CSV table of C-alpha atoms in Angstrom, one decimal:
chain,number,residue,atom,x,y,z
A,221,ARG,CA,14.4,-15.0,-30.0
A,222,GLY,CA,16.7,-15.0,-33.0
A,223,ALA,CA,19.5,-17.5,-34.0
A,224,VAL,CA,21.7,-19.1,-31.3
A,225,PRO,CA,25.3,-19.5,-32.2
A,226,VAL,CA,26.6,-23.1,-32.1
A,227,SER,CA,30.2,-24.1,-31.7
A,228,VAL,CA,31.5,-27.3,-33.4
A,229,LYS,CA,34.6,-29.1,-32.3
A,230,ASP,CA,36.2,-31.9,-34.4
A,231,GLU,CA,37.2,-34.7,-32.1
A,232,ARG,CA,39.4,-36.2,-34.8
A,233,ASP,CA,37.8,-39.6,-34.5
A,234,GLY,CA,34.8,-39.1,-36.8
A,235,ARG,CA,32.8,-37.3,-34.1
A,236,TYR,CA,32.0,-33.7,-33.7
A,237,THR,CA,31.0,-32.1,-30.4
A,238,CYS,CA,28.4,-29.3,-30.8
A,239,SER,CA,27.5,-26.9,-28.0
A,240,TYR,CA,25.3,-23.8,-27.6
A,241,THR,CA,23.8,-21.7,-24.9
A,242,ALA,CA,20.3,-20.3,-25.2
A,243,TYR,CA,19.2,-17.5,-22.9
A,244,ARG,CA,15.5,-17.3,-24.0
A,245,ALA,CA,13.2,-20.1,-23.0
A,246,GLY,CA,10.9,-21.6,-25.6
A,247,ALA,CA,10.8,-23.8,-28.7
A,248,TYR,CA,13.8,-23.9,-31.1
A,249,THR,CA,14.6,-25.7,-34.3
A,250,LEU,CA,18.1,-27.3,-34.4
A,251,SER,CA,19.4,-27.9,-38.0
A,252,VAL,CA,22.4,-30.1,-38.6
A,253,ALA,CA,24.1,-30.3,-42.0
A,254,LEU,CA,27.3,-31.6,-43.5
A,255,ARG,CA,28.7,-29.8,-46.5
A,256,GLY,CA,25.3,-28.1,-47.0
A,257,GLU,CA,23.3,-31.3,-46.9
A,258,THR,CA,20.9,-31.8,-44.1
A,259,LEU,CA,21.5,-34.9,-42.0
A,260,PRO,CA,18.8,-37.5,-41.4
A,261,GLY,CA,16.4,-36.5,-38.6
A,262,SER,CA,17.3,-32.9,-39.0
A,263,PRO,CA,15.9,-30.4,-38.1
A,264,PHE,CA,15.3,-31.3,-34.5
A,265,ARG,CA,12.8,-29.7,-32.2
A,266,VAL,CA,14.4,-28.4,-28.9
A,267,HIS,CA,12.6,-27.0,-26.0
A,268,VAL,CA,14.6,-24.7,-23.7
A,269,ALA,CA,13.2,-24.4,-20.2
A,270,PRO,CA,13.7,-21.4,-18.0
A,271,ALA,CA,16.7,-21.5,-15.6
A,272,GLY,CA,16.1,-21.4,-11.8
A,273,VAL,CA,14.3,-18.4,-10.2
A,274,HIS,CA,16.5,-15.3,-9.6
A,275,ALA,CA,15.1,-12.9,-7.0
A,276,GLY,CA,16.7,-9.8,-8.6
A,277,ALA,CA,14.9,-10.5,-11.9
A,278,CYS,CA,11.5,-11.1,-10.3
A,279,VAL,CA,9.0,-8.3,-10.7
A,280,ALA,CA,6.3,-7.3,-8.2
A,281,THR,CA,3.4,-5.1,-9.5
A,282,GLY,CA,0.2,-3.7,-8.0
A,283,ASP,CA,-0.9,-0.8,-5.9
A,284,GLY,CA,0.1,-2.6,-2.7
A,285,MET,CA,3.7,-2.0,-3.7
A,286,GLN,CA,3.2,1.7,-3.5
A,287,LYS,CA,0.2,2.7,-1.5
A,288,ALA,CA,-2.6,1.3,0.8
A,289,THR,CA,-5.5,2.5,2.9
A,290,ALA,CA,-5.7,1.8,6.6
A,291,GLY,CA,-8.0,-1.2,7.3
A,292,VAL,CA,-8.3,-2.1,3.6
A,293,PRO,CA,-6.5,-5.1,2.2
A,294,ALA,CA,-3.7,-4.1,-0.1
A,295,ARG,CA,-2.6,-6.5,-2.9
A,296,PHE,CA,0.3,-7.1,-5.3
A,297,ALA,CA,1.4,-9.9,-7.6
A,298,LEU,CA,4.9,-11.3,-8.0
A,299,ALA,CA,6.0,-12.6,-11.4
A,300,LEU,CA,8.8,-15.1,-11.1
A,301,ARG,CA,11.7,-14.9,-13.6
A,302,ASP,CA,15.1,-16.5,-14.1
A,303,PRO,CA,18.3,-14.5,-14.4
A,304,TYR,CA,17.6,-13.9,-18.1
A,305,GLY,CA,14.0,-12.6,-17.7
A,306,ASN,CA,12.2,-15.8,-18.6
A,307,VAL,CA,8.9,-16.2,-16.8
A,308,LEU,CA,8.6,-19.2,-14.5
A,309,ASP,CA,5.4,-20.8,-13.2
A,310,CYS,CA,5.1,-20.3,-9.4
A,311,ALA,CA,4.9,-24.1,-9.1
A,312,SER,CA,8.7,-24.0,-9.6
A,313,GLN,CA,9.0,-21.9,-6.4
A,314,ARG,CA,6.5,-22.4,-3.7
A,315,PRO,CA,5.1,-19.2,-2.1
A,316,ALA,CA,6.3,-20.4,1.3
A,317,SER,CA,9.9,-19.9,0.0
A,318,TRP,CA,9.3,-16.1,-0.1
A,319,ALA,CA,8.8,-13.6,2.7
A,320,CYS,CA,7.2,-10.1,2.7
A,321,ALA,CA,7.6,-7.8,5.7
A,322,LEU,CA,6.6,-4.2,6.2
A,323,ARG,CA,8.0,-1.8,8.8
A,324,GLY,CA,6.2,1.4,9.5
A,325,PRO,CA,5.8,4.3,11.9
A,326,ASN,CA,7.1,3.9,15.4
A,327,GLY,CA,8.4,0.4,14.7
A,328,VAL,CA,5.0,-1.0,13.5
A,329,ALA,CA,5.7,-4.4,11.8
A,330,LEU,CA,3.5,-6.7,9.8
A,331,HIS,CA,3.8,-9.5,7.2
A,332,ALA,CA,2.0,-10.1,4.0
A,333,THR,CA,0.4,-13.4,3.2
A,334,LEU,CA,1.6,-15.0,-0.1
A,335,SER,CA,-0.3,-17.6,-2.1
A,336,ASP,CA,-0.5,-19.2,-5.6
A,337,ARG,CA,-2.6,-16.9,-7.8
A,338,GLY,CA,-3.2,-19.8,-10.3
A,339,ASP,CA,-1.9,-17.8,-13.2
A,340,GLY,CA,1.8,-18.4,-12.8
A,341,ARG,CA,2.2,-15.6,-10.3
A,342,ILE,CA,2.3,-15.3,-6.5
A,343,ALA,CA,-0.3,-13.1,-4.9
A,344,GLY,CA,0.5,-10.9,-1.9
A,345,GLU,CA,-1.9,-9.3,0.5
A,346,TYR,CA,-1.5,-7.3,3.7
A,347,THR,CA,-3.7,-5.0,5.9
A,348,ALA,CA,-2.1,-2.0,7.7
A,349,LEU,CA,-4.1,-0.3,10.5
A,350,VAL,CA,-1.6,2.5,11.2
A,351,ALA,CA,-1.3,5.3,8.6
A,352,GLY,CA,2.1,6.5,7.6
A,353,ASP,CA,5.2,5.6,5.6
A,354,TYR,CA,6.3,2.0,5.4
A,355,THR,CA,9.1,0.0,3.9
A,356,LEU,CA,8.1,-3.2,2.2
A,357,SER,CA,10.7,-5.9,1.7
A,358,LEU,CA,10.0,-8.9,-0.6
A,359,THR,CA,12.7,-11.5,-0.4
A,360,LEU,CA,13.7,-15.0,-1.4
A,361,GLY,CA,16.0,-16.0,1.4
A,362,THR,CA,18.2,-12.9,1.9
A,363,LEU,CA,17.8,-11.6,-1.7
A,364,HIS,CA,15.4,-8.9,-2.6
A,365,VAL,CA,13.2,-8.8,-5.8
A,366,LYS,CA,13.5,-5.9,-8.2
A,367,ALA,CA,12.4,-2.6,-6.6
A,368,SER,CA,12.5,-4.1,-3.1
A,369,PRO,CA,12.7,-2.6,-0.6
A,370,ALA,CA,9.8,-0.4,-1.7
A,371,ALA,CA,8.4,2.8,-0.1
A,372,VAL,CA,4.7,2.4,0.7
A,373,ARG,CA,2.4,5.2,1.8
A,374,VAL,CA,-0.6,4.0,4.0
A,375,GLY,CA,-3.3,6.6,4.1
A,376,PRO,CA,-6.0,6.9,6.7
A,377,GLY,CA,-9.4,5.3,6.1
A,378,ALA,CA,-12.8,7.0,5.9
A,379,PRO,CA,-13.8,9.2,8.9
A,380,HIS,CA,-15.5,7.3,11.7
A,381,ALA,CA,-17.7,9.3,14.1
A,382,PRO,CA,-16.9,7.4,17.3
A,383,SER,CA,-13.2,7.9,16.6
A,384,CYS,CA,-13.4,11.6,15.6
A,385,SER,CA,-12.6,13.9,18.5
A,386,VAL,CA,-13.1,17.4,19.7
A,387,GLU,CA,-10.7,19.5,21.8
A,388,GLN,CA,-12.9,20.5,24.7
A,389,VAL,CA,-12.8,23.9,26.2
A,390,ARG,CA,-14.1,24.2,29.7
A,391,VAL,CA,-13.8,27.9,30.5
A,392,ALA,CA,-14.4,31.1,28.4
A,393,VAL,CA,-14.7,34.8,29.1
A,394,ARG,CA,-17.7,36.8,28.0
A,395,GLY,CA,-16.9,39.0,25.1
A,396,GLU,CA,-13.7,37.2,24.2
A,397,PRO,CA,-13.5,34.7,21.3
A,398,CYS,CA,-13.5,31.0,22.4
A,399,HIS,CA,-11.9,28.5,20.1
A,400,PHE,CA,-11.9,24.7,19.9
A,401,THR,CA,-10.9,22.1,17.2
A,402,LEU,CA,-12.7,19.1,15.8
A,403,THR,CA,-10.4,16.3,14.3
A,404,ALA,CA,-11.6,13.7,11.8
A,405,ARG,CA,-10.2,10.2,12.5
A,406,ASP,CA,-10.8,6.8,10.9
A,407,ALA,CA,-11.9,3.7,12.7
A,408,TRP,CA,-8.3,3.0,13.8
A,409,GLY,CA,-7.6,6.4,15.2
A,410,ASN,CA,-5.6,7.7,12.3
A,411,ALA,CA,-6.0,11.5,11.7
A,412,CYS,CA,-7.8,12.0,8.3
A,413,GLU,CA,-6.3,14.2,5.6
A,414,GLY,CA,-7.7,16.9,3.5
A,415,GLY,CA,-11.0,18.7,4.0
A,416,GLY,CA,-14.8,18.2,3.5
A,417,HIS,CA,-15.3,15.6,6.2
A,418,ALA,CA,-18.7,16.9,7.3
A,419,LEU,CA,-17.6,17.8,10.8
A,420,SER,CA,-20.0,20.3,12.4
A,421,ALA,CA,-21.0,21.7,15.8
A,422,ARG,CA,-24.0,23.2,17.5
A,423,LEU,CA,-24.0,25.7,20.4
A,424,ARG,CA,-26.8,26.2,23.0
A,425,PRO,CA,-26.5,29.3,25.3
A,426,PRO,CA,-27.6,29.3,28.9
A,427,LEU,CA,-31.3,28.8,29.4
A,428,THR,CA,-31.4,32.1,31.4
A,429,ASP,CA,-30.3,34.1,28.3
A,430,ARG,CA,-31.9,34.0,24.9
A,431,ARG,CA,-29.1,35.7,23.1
A,432,GLN,CA,-27.6,33.1,20.6
A,433,PRO,CA,-23.9,33.8,19.8
A,434,GLN,CA,-22.9,32.8,16.2
A,435,LEU,CA,-20.8,29.7,15.9
A,436,PHE,CA,-18.2,29.9,13.1
A,437,LEU,CA,-16.7,26.8,11.5
A,438,ARG,CA,-13.6,26.9,9.4
A,439,ASP,CA,-12.4,23.8,7.5
A,440,LEU,CA,-8.6,23.8,7.6
A,441,ALA,CA,-8.3,21.2,4.8
A,442,ASP,CA,-6.0,19.1,7.0
A,443,GLY,CA,-8.5,16.8,8.6
A,444,THR,CA,-9.5,19.4,11.2
A,445,VAL,CA,-12.2,22.1,11.6
A,446,GLU,CA,-11.7,25.1,13.8
A,447,ALA,CA,-14.7,26.4,15.6
A,448,SER,CA,-15.1,29.7,17.4
A,449,PHE,CA,-17.8,31.8,19.0
A,450,THR,CA,-17.8,34.9,21.2
A,451,PRO,CA,-20.1,34.5,24.2
A,452,VAL,CA,-22.4,37.4,25.2
A,453,ALA,CA,-23.8,35.9,28.4
A,454,LYS,CA,-22.4,34.3,31.5
A,455,GLY,CA,-23.2,30.7,32.3
A,456,ALA,CA,-22.9,27.2,30.8
A,457,HIS,CA,-22.9,27.0,27.0
A,458,LEU,CA,-23.5,23.5,25.8
A,459,ILE,CA,-21.7,22.3,22.6
A,460,ALA,CA,-22.5,19.2,20.5
A,461,CYS,CA,-20.2,18.0,17.7
A,462,PHE,CA,-21.0,15.7,14.8
A,463,LEU,CA,-19.7,13.9,11.8
A,464,GLY,CA,-22.7,14.0,9.6
A,465,ALA,CA,-25.6,13.2,11.9
A,466,ASP,CA,-23.5,11.1,14.4
A,467,PRO,CA,-21.9,12.6,17.5
A,468,VAL,CA,-18.2,12.5,17.8
A,469,ARG,CA,-16.1,11.3,20.7
A,470,GLY,CA,-16.1,14.0,23.4
A,471,SER,CA,-19.3,15.7,22.1
A,472,ASP,CA,-21.8,17.4,24.4
A,473,PHE,CA,-19.6,19.3,26.7
A,474,ALA,CA,-20.2,22.5,28.6
A,475,VAL,CA,-18.1,25.7,28.4
A,476,VAL,CA,-18.6,27.9,31.5
A,477,VAL,CA,-18.5,31.5,30.6
A,478,GLU,CA,-17.3,33.8,33.3
């Protein structure tokens, strides 16, 4: 912390007024001397307490301030500080005094719950169900903490077979390629990202024709798989689509080849 300057004012009546301003909280030693001789009782022990909480100096940390996964609780911690960076215990500022709101795609809004972490910090938690870009605001009254508002990216959750979908094709022409698309989605309907989601499809030709057209699957690495086949016989071709071993929504549909 270093030495703290002390000003001394002679009151001209045998008294001296001393004043100082400490900016760092903690334990100090105050020494008082006259003409180089320490006065009785000196040095004195002085404890400097933190000043009041200052929103702009408070710091929020944790993944929840930057990213989250749909359906999975996201967390962060708020360290309280006074204007000079001294750490305060959260008992000095109840969690209820703070507010944390998120605004996301298409006007989606939600609030984080705030509670005493028990280690001098305030814990924050929220669960977003819609993937996309959010703005997180953490405030004390109308004042934002440092780095607030923050940009938070909520990614989709793991693929969920009943929510995955297939773009059904009802009619095809013999000898011409037929295309349809499978889309991986999480349990809340968010389109999944990237590739390797174990989407697959099976094709069964008409019972009256034993010729089996080859079904091609191409992972587009954007959460979708493009499927295509070229029918060689007329009639109803049955298509079943899966995520792993589980059927996806819209599976088991017929393509009538003309």
